[in-house]
Coordinates of N, CA, C and O in Angstrom, one line a residue:
Q1 N 0.8 -1.2 0.0 CA 0.0 0.0 0.0 C 0.9 1.2 0.0 O 1.8 1.4 0.8
V2 N 0.6 2.1 -0.9 CA 1.4 3.4 -1.1 C 0.8 4.4 -0.1 O -0.4 4.6 -0.1
Q3 N 1.7 5.0 0.6 CA 1.3 6.1 1.5 C 2.3 7.2 1.4 O 3.5 7.0 1.2
L4 N 1.8 8.4 1.5 CA 2.6 9.6 1.6 C 2.3 10.3 2.9 O 1.1 10.6 3.2
V5 N 3.3 10.5 3.8 CA 3.0 11.1 5.1 C 3.8 12.4 5.2 O 5.0 12.5 5.2
E6 N 3.0 13.5 5.3 CA 3.6 14.8 5.5 C 3.8 15.2 6.9 O 3.1 14.7 7.8
S7 N 4.8 16.0 7.2 CA 5.0 16.5 8.5 C 5.7 17.8 8.5 O 6.2 18.3 7.4
G8 N 5.7 18.5 9.6 CA 6.4 19.8 9.7 C 5.5 21.0 9.8 O 6.0 22.1 10.1
G9 N 4.3 20.8 9.6 CA 3.4 21.9 9.6 C 3.1 22.4 11.1 O 3.1 21.6 12.0
R10 N 3.0 23.7 11.2 CA 2.8 24.3 12.6 C 2.4 25.7 12.5 O 2.3 26.2 11.3
L11 N 2.2 26.3 13.6 CA 1.9 27.8 13.6 C 3.2 28.5 13.6 O 4.1 28.2 14.4
V12 N 3.3 29.5 12.7 CA 4.5 30.3 12.6 C 4.1 31.7 12.3 O 3.0 32.0 11.8
Q13 N 4.9 32.7 12.8 CA 4.7 34.1 12.6 C 5.0 34.5 11.1 O 5.9 33.9 10.5
A14 N 4.3 35.5 10.7 CA 4.6 36.0 9.3 C 6.1 36.4 9.3 O 6.6 37.0 10.2
G15 N 6.7 36.1 8.1 CA 8.1 36.4 8.0 C 9.0 35.2 8.4 O 10.2 35.2 8.1
G16 N 8.4 34.2 9.0 CA 9.2 33.1 9.5 C 9.5 32.1 8.4 O 9.1 32.2 7.3
S17 N 10.1 31.0 8.8 CA 10.5 29.9 7.9 C 10.0 28.6 8.4 O 9.7 28.4 9.6
L18 N 9.8 27.6 7.5 CA 9.3 26.3 7.9 C 9.8 25.3 6.8 O 9.9 25.7 5.6
R19 N 10.0 24.1 7.2 CA 10.4 23.1 6.3 C 9.4 21.9 6.5 O 9.3 21.3 7.5
L20 N 8.7 21.6 5.4 CA 7.8 20.5 5.4 C 8.5 19.2 4.8 O 9.3 19.4 3.9
S21 N 8.1 18.1 5.3 CA 8.7 16.8 4.8 C 7.6 15.9 4.4 O 6.5 16.0 4.9
C22 N 7.9 15.1 3.4 CA 7.0 14.0 2.9 C 7.7 12.7 2.9 O 8.8 12.6 2.2
A23 N 7.2 11.7 3.5 CA 7.9 10.4 3.6 C 7.0 9.4 2.9 O 6.0 9.0 3.5
P24 N 7.3 9.0 1.7 CA 6.5 8.0 1.0 C 6.9 6.6 1.5 O 8.0 6.4 2.0
S25 N 6.0 5.7 1.4 CA 6.2 4.3 1.7 C 5.4 3.4 0.8 O 4.4 3.9 0.2
G26 N 5.8 2.2 0.6 CA 5.1 1.3 -0.2 C 5.7 1.2 -1.6 O 5.5 0.2 -2.3
R27 N 6.5 2.2 -2.0 CA 7.2 2.2 -3.3 C 8.1 3.4 -3.3 O 7.9 4.4 -2.6
T28 N 9.0 3.4 -4.3 CA 9.9 4.5 -4.4 C 9.4 5.4 -5.6 O 8.7 4.9 -6.5
F29 N 9.7 6.7 -5.5 CA 9.2 7.6 -6.5 C 10.4 8.4 -7.1 O 10.3 9.5 -7.6
S30 N 11.5 7.7 -7.1 CA 12.7 8.3 -7.7 C 12.6 8.7 -9.1 O 13.3 9.6 -9.6
S31 N 11.7 8.0 -9.9 CA 11.6 8.3 -11.3 C 10.3 9.1 -11.6 O 9.8 9.2 -12.7
S32 N 9.6 9.6 -10.5 CA 8.3 10.3 -10.7 C 8.4 11.7 -10.3 O 9.1 12.1 -9.3
T33 N 7.8 12.6 -11.0 CA 7.6 14.0 -10.6 C 6.8 14.0 -9.3 O 5.8 13.3 -9.2
M34 N 7.3 14.7 -8.3 CA 6.6 14.9 -7.1 C 6.3 16.4 -6.9 O 7.0 17.2 -7.4
A35 N 5.3 16.6 -6.1 CA 4.9 18.0 -5.9 C 4.3 18.3 -4.6 O 3.9 17.4 -3.8
W36 N 4.1 19.6 -4.3 CA 3.3 20.1 -3.2 C 2.2 20.9 -3.7 O 2.4 21.8 -4.6
F37 N 1.0 20.7 -3.1 CA -0.1 21.6 -3.3 C -0.6 22.1 -1.9 O -0.2 21.5 -0.9
R38 N -1.4 23.0 -1.9 CA -2.0 23.5 -0.7 C -3.4 23.9 -0.8 O -3.9 24.3 -1.9
Q39 N -4.2 23.8 0.2 CA -5.6 24.1 0.2 C -6.0 25.0 1.4 O -5.9 24.5 2.6
A40 N -6.4 26.2 1.2 CA -6.8 27.1 2.2 C -8.3 26.8 2.5 O -9.0 26.3 1.6
P41 N -8.8 27.2 3.7 CA -10.2 26.9 4.0 C -11.1 27.6 3.0 O -11.0 28.8 2.7
G42 N -12.0 26.8 2.5 CA -13.0 27.3 1.5 C -12.5 27.6 0.1 O -13.2 28.1 -0.7
K43 N -11.3 27.1 -0.1 CA -10.7 27.4 -1.5 C -10.3 26.0 -2.1 O -10.2 25.0 -1.5
E44 N -10.0 26.1 -3.4 CA -9.5 25.0 -4.1 C -8.1 24.6 -3.8 O -7.3 25.5 -3.2
R45 N -7.7 23.4 -4.1 CA -6.3 23.0 -3.9 C -5.5 23.6 -5.0 O -5.7 23.4 -6.2
D46 N -4.4 24.3 -4.5 CA -3.6 25.0 -5.5 C -2.2 24.4 -5.5 O -1.6 24.0 -4.5
F47 N -1.6 24.6 -6.7 CA -0.2 24.1 -6.9 C 0.8 25.0 -6.2 O 0.6 26.2 -6.2
V48 N 1.8 24.4 -5.6 CA 2.8 25.2 -4.9 C 4.2 25.0 -5.6 O 4.8 26.0 -6.1
A49 N 4.6 23.7 -5.8 CA 5.9 23.5 -6.4 C 6.0 22.0 -6.8 O 5.3 21.2 -6.3
A50 N 6.8 21.8 -7.8 CA 7.0 20.4 -8.3 C 8.5 20.2 -8.6 O 9.2 21.2 -8.9
L51 N 8.9 18.9 -8.6 CA 10.3 18.6 -8.9 C 10.3 17.4 -9.9 O 9.8 16.4 -9.5
A52 N 11.0 17.6 -11.0 CA 11.1 16.5 -12.0 C 12.2 15.6 -11.6 O 13.2 16.1 -11.0
P53 N 12.1 14.3 -11.8 CA 13.1 13.4 -11.3 C 14.4 13.3 -12.0 O 15.4 13.2 -11.3
L54 N 14.4 13.4 -13.3 CA 15.7 13.2 -14.0 C 16.4 14.5 -14.2 O 17.6 14.6 -13.9
S55 N 15.7 15.5 -14.7 CA 16.3 16.8 -15.0 C 16.6 17.6 -13.7 O 17.4 18.5 -13.7
G56 N 15.8 17.3 -12.7 CA 15.9 18.1 -11.5 C 15.2 19.4 -11.6 O 15.4 20.3 -10.7
R57 N 14.5 19.6 -12.7 CA 13.9 20.9 -12.9 C 12.8 21.2 -11.8 O 12.0 20.3 -11.5
Q58 N 12.8 22.4 -11.3 CA 11.9 22.8 -10.3 C 10.8 23.7 -10.9 O 11.1 24.6 -11.8
Y59 N 9.6 23.6 -10.5 CA 8.5 24.4 -10.9 C 7.9 25.0 -9.7 O 7.7 24.4 -8.6
Y60 N 7.5 26.3 -9.8 CA 6.9 27.0 -8.7 C 5.7 27.9 -9.1 O 5.7 28.4 -10.2
S61 N 4.8 28.0 -8.3 CA 3.7 28.9 -8.6 C 4.2 30.3 -8.4 O 5.1 30.6 -7.6
D62 N 3.6 31.3 -9.1 CA 4.0 32.7 -9.0 C 3.9 33.2 -7.5 O 4.7 34.1 -7.1
S63 N 3.0 32.7 -6.8 CA 2.7 33.2 -5.5 C 3.8 32.8 -4.5 O 3.9 33.5 -3.4
V64 N 4.6 31.8 -4.8 CA 5.6 31.4 -3.8 C 7.0 31.5 -4.4 O 8.0 31.3 -3.6
K65 N 7.1 31.8 -5.7 CA 8.5 31.8 -6.3 C 9.4 32.8 -5.6 O 9.0 33.9 -5.2
G66 N 10.6 32.3 -5.3 CA 11.6 33.1 -4.6 C 11.6 33.0 -3.1 O 12.5 33.4 -2.4
R67 N 10.5 32.3 -2.6 CA 10.4 32.2 -1.2 C 10.3 30.7 -0.8 O 10.4 30.3 0.4
V68 N 10.3 29.8 -1.8 CA 10.1 28.4 -1.5 C 11.1 27.6 -2.3 O 11.4 28.0 -3.5
T69 N 11.6 26.5 -1.7 CA 12.5 25.6 -2.5 C 12.0 24.2 -2.3 O 11.8 23.7 -1.1
I70 N 11.8 23.5 -3.4 CA 11.4 22.1 -3.3 C 12.7 21.2 -3.5 O 13.5 21.6 -4.4
S71 N 12.8 20.2 -2.8 CA 14.0 19.3 -2.9 C 13.6 17.9 -2.6 O 12.5 17.6 -2.0
R72 N 14.4 16.9 -2.9 CA 14.1 15.6 -2.6 C 15.4 14.8 -2.2 O 16.5 15.2 -2.6
D73 N 15.3 13.8 -1.5 CA 16.3 12.9 -1.0 C 16.0 11.5 -1.5 O 15.2 10.8 -0.9
N74 N 16.6 11.2 -2.7 CA 16.2 9.9 -3.2 C 16.7 8.7 -2.4 O 16.1 7.6 -2.4
F75 N 17.7 8.9 -1.6 CA 18.2 7.8 -0.8 C 17.2 7.5 0.3 O 16.9 6.3 0.6
N76 N 16.6 8.5 0.9 CA 15.5 8.3 1.9 C 14.1 8.4 1.3 O 13.1 8.2 2.0
N77 N 14.0 8.5 -0.1 CA 12.7 8.5 -0.7 C 11.8 9.6 -0.1 O 10.6 9.5 0.1
A78 N 12.4 10.8 0.2 CA 11.7 11.9 0.8 C 11.6 13.1 -0.1 O 12.5 13.3 -0.9
L79 N 10.6 13.9 0.2 CA 10.4 15.2 -0.5 C 10.3 16.3 0.5 O 9.7 16.1 1.6
Y80 N 10.9 17.4 0.2 CA 10.9 18.5 1.2 C 10.4 19.8 0.5 O 10.4 20.0 -0.7
L81 N 9.9 20.7 1.4 CA 9.5 22.0 0.9 C 10.0 23.0 2.0 O 9.5 23.1 3.1
Q82 N 11.0 23.8 1.6 CA 11.5 24.8 2.5 C 10.9 26.1 2.1 O 10.9 26.6 1.0
M83 N 10.2 26.7 3.1 CA 9.5 27.9 2.9 C 10.1 29.0 3.8 O 10.4 28.8 5.0
S84 N 10.2 30.2 3.3 CA 10.7 31.4 4.0 C 9.8 32.6 3.7 O 9.0 32.6 2.8
S85 N 10.0 33.6 4.5 CA 9.2 34.9 4.4 C 7.7 34.5 4.3 O 7.0 35.0 3.4
L86 N 7.3 33.7 5.2 CA 5.9 33.2 5.1 C 4.9 34.4 5.3 O 5.2 35.3 6.1
K87 N 3.8 34.3 4.6 CA 2.8 35.3 4.7 C 1.5 34.6 5.3 O 1.3 33.4 5.1
P88 N 0.6 35.4 5.9 CA -0.7 34.9 6.3 C -1.5 34.1 5.2 O -2.2 33.2 5.5
S89 N -1.3 34.6 4.0 CA -2.0 33.9 2.9 C -1.5 32.5 2.6 O -2.1 31.8 1.9
G90 N -0.4 32.2 3.3 CA 0.2 30.8 3.2 C -0.5 29.8 4.1 O -0.1 28.7 4.1
T91 N -1.4 30.3 4.9 CA -2.1 29.4 5.8 C -3.0 28.4 5.0 O -3.8 28.9 4.2
A92 N -2.7 27.2 5.2 CA -3.4 26.1 4.4 C -3.0 24.8 4.9 O -2.0 24.6 5.6
V93 N -3.6 23.8 4.4 CA -3.2 22.4 4.5 C -2.3 22.1 3.3 O -2.7 22.3 2.2
Y94 N -1.1 21.7 3.6 CA -0.1 21.4 2.5 C -0.1 19.9 2.2 O 0.1 19.1 3.2
Y95 N -0.2 19.5 0.9 CA -0.3 18.1 0.5 C 0.9 17.8 -0.3 O 1.3 18.5 -1.2
C96 N 1.5 16.6 -0.1 CA 2.5 16.0 -0.9 C 1.8 15.1 -1.9 O 0.8 14.4 -1.5
T97 N 2.3 15.0 -3.1 CA 1.7 14.2 -4.1 C 2.8 13.6 -5.0 O 3.8 14.2 -5.2
A98 N 2.5 12.5 -5.6 CA 3.4 11.8 -6.5 C 2.6 10.9 -7.5 O 1.4 10.8 -7.4
G99 N 3.3 10.3 -8.4 CA 2.7 9.5 -9.4 C 2.1 10.3 -10.5 O 1.0 10.1 -11.0
F100 N 2.9 11.3 -10.9 CA 2.5 12.2 -12.0 C 2.3 11.4 -13.3 O 3.2 10.6 -13.7
G101 N 1.2 11.7 -14.0 CA 1.0 11.1 -15.3 C 0.2 12.0 -16.2 O -0.9 11.7 -16.6
G102 N 0.9 13.0 -16.6 CA 0.2 14.0 -17.5 C 1.2 14.9 -18.1 O 2.4 14.6 -18.2
S103 N 0.7 16.1 -18.5 CA 1.6 17.1 -19.1 C 1.7 18.4 -18.3 O 2.6 19.2 -18.7
S104 N 0.9 18.5 -17.3 CA 0.9 19.8 -16.5 C 1.2 19.5 -15.1 O 0.3 19.0 -14.4
V105 N 2.4 19.8 -14.6 CA 2.7 19.5 -13.2 C 1.9 20.3 -12.2 O 1.9 19.9 -11.0
S106 N 1.2 21.3 -12.6 CA 0.5 22.2 -11.7 C -1.0 21.8 -11.6 O -1.8 22.4 -11.0
T107 N -1.4 20.7 -12.3 CA -2.7 20.2 -12.3 C -2.9 19.0 -11.3 O -2.3 18.0 -11.6
S108 N -3.7 19.2 -10.3 CA -3.8 18.2 -9.3 C -4.3 16.8 -9.8 O -3.9 15.8 -9.3
S109 N -5.2 16.9 -10.7 CA -5.8 15.6 -11.2 C -4.8 14.7 -11.9 O -5.2 13.5 -12.2
Q110 N -3.7 15.2 -12.2 CA -2.7 14.4 -12.9 C -1.7 13.7 -12.0 O -0.7 13.1 -12.5
Y111 N -2.0 13.7 -10.7 CA -1.2 13.0 -9.7 C -2.1 11.9 -9.1 O -3.3 12.0 -8.9
R112 N -1.4 10.7 -8.9 CA -2.2 9.6 -8.4 C -2.2 9.4 -6.9 O -3.2 9.0 -6.4
Y113 N -1.1 9.7 -6.3 CA -1.0 9.5 -4.8 C -1.0 10.8 -4.1 O -0.3 11.7 -4.4
W114 N -1.7 10.8 -2.9 CA -1.8 12.0 -2.1 C -1.6 11.6 -0.6 O -2.1 10.6 -0.2
G115 N -1.0 12.5 0.1 CA -0.9 12.4 1.5 C -2.1 13.0 2.2 O -3.0 13.5 1.5
Q116 N -2.2 12.9 3.5 CA -3.3 13.5 4.2 C -3.2 14.9 4.5 O -4.1 15.6 4.9
G117 N -2.0 15.5 4.3 CA -1.8 16.9 4.5 C -1.2 17.2 5.9 O -1.4 16.5 6.9
T118 N -0.5 18.4 5.9 CA 0.0 18.9 7.2 C -0.4 20.4 7.2 O -0.3 21.1 6.3
Q119 N -0.9 20.8 8.4 CA -1.5 22.2 8.5 C -0.4 23.2 8.8 O 0.4 23.0 9.7
V120 N -0.4 24.2 8.0 CA 0.5 25.4 8.2 C -0.4 26.6 8.5 O -1.3 26.9 7.8
A121 N -0.1 27.3 9.6 CA -0.8 28.5 10.0 C 0.2 29.6 10.2 O 1.1 29.4 10.9
V122 N 0.0 30.7 9.5 CA 0.9 31.8 9.5 C 0.1 33.0 10.2 O -0.9 33.5 9.6
S123 N 0.6 33.4 11.3 CA -0.1 34.5 12.0 C 0.5 35.9 11.6 O 1.7 36.0 11.3
S124 N -0.3 36.9 11.6 CA 0.2 38.2 11.2 C 0.7 39.0 12.4 O 0.6 38.6 13.5

């Protein structure tokens, strides 16, 4: 059974930093594009960042570009999201996803596996 388990979410003040982790189990995703999405209360799930497996190319939404870095540790089969200069608008549940099978890394429906999410709250 494939599982993705996120961790690292917590309450943080605006301007602060946070690192989220995603620990997959049940299979490796070293050859799969992995990504982070987030969903704020009452809103749709939005793309945050993605990382291609072979090229290492990183993709970021305009709203987080320059403040977020996505990375992976293939040895530990883990995915990370380093966030800095956090804003209250970043308050959301952050989801790790893998099993990409499409052409648009920012489209949630093109990912097969999802974690349960980790809550990030940014206070002003």
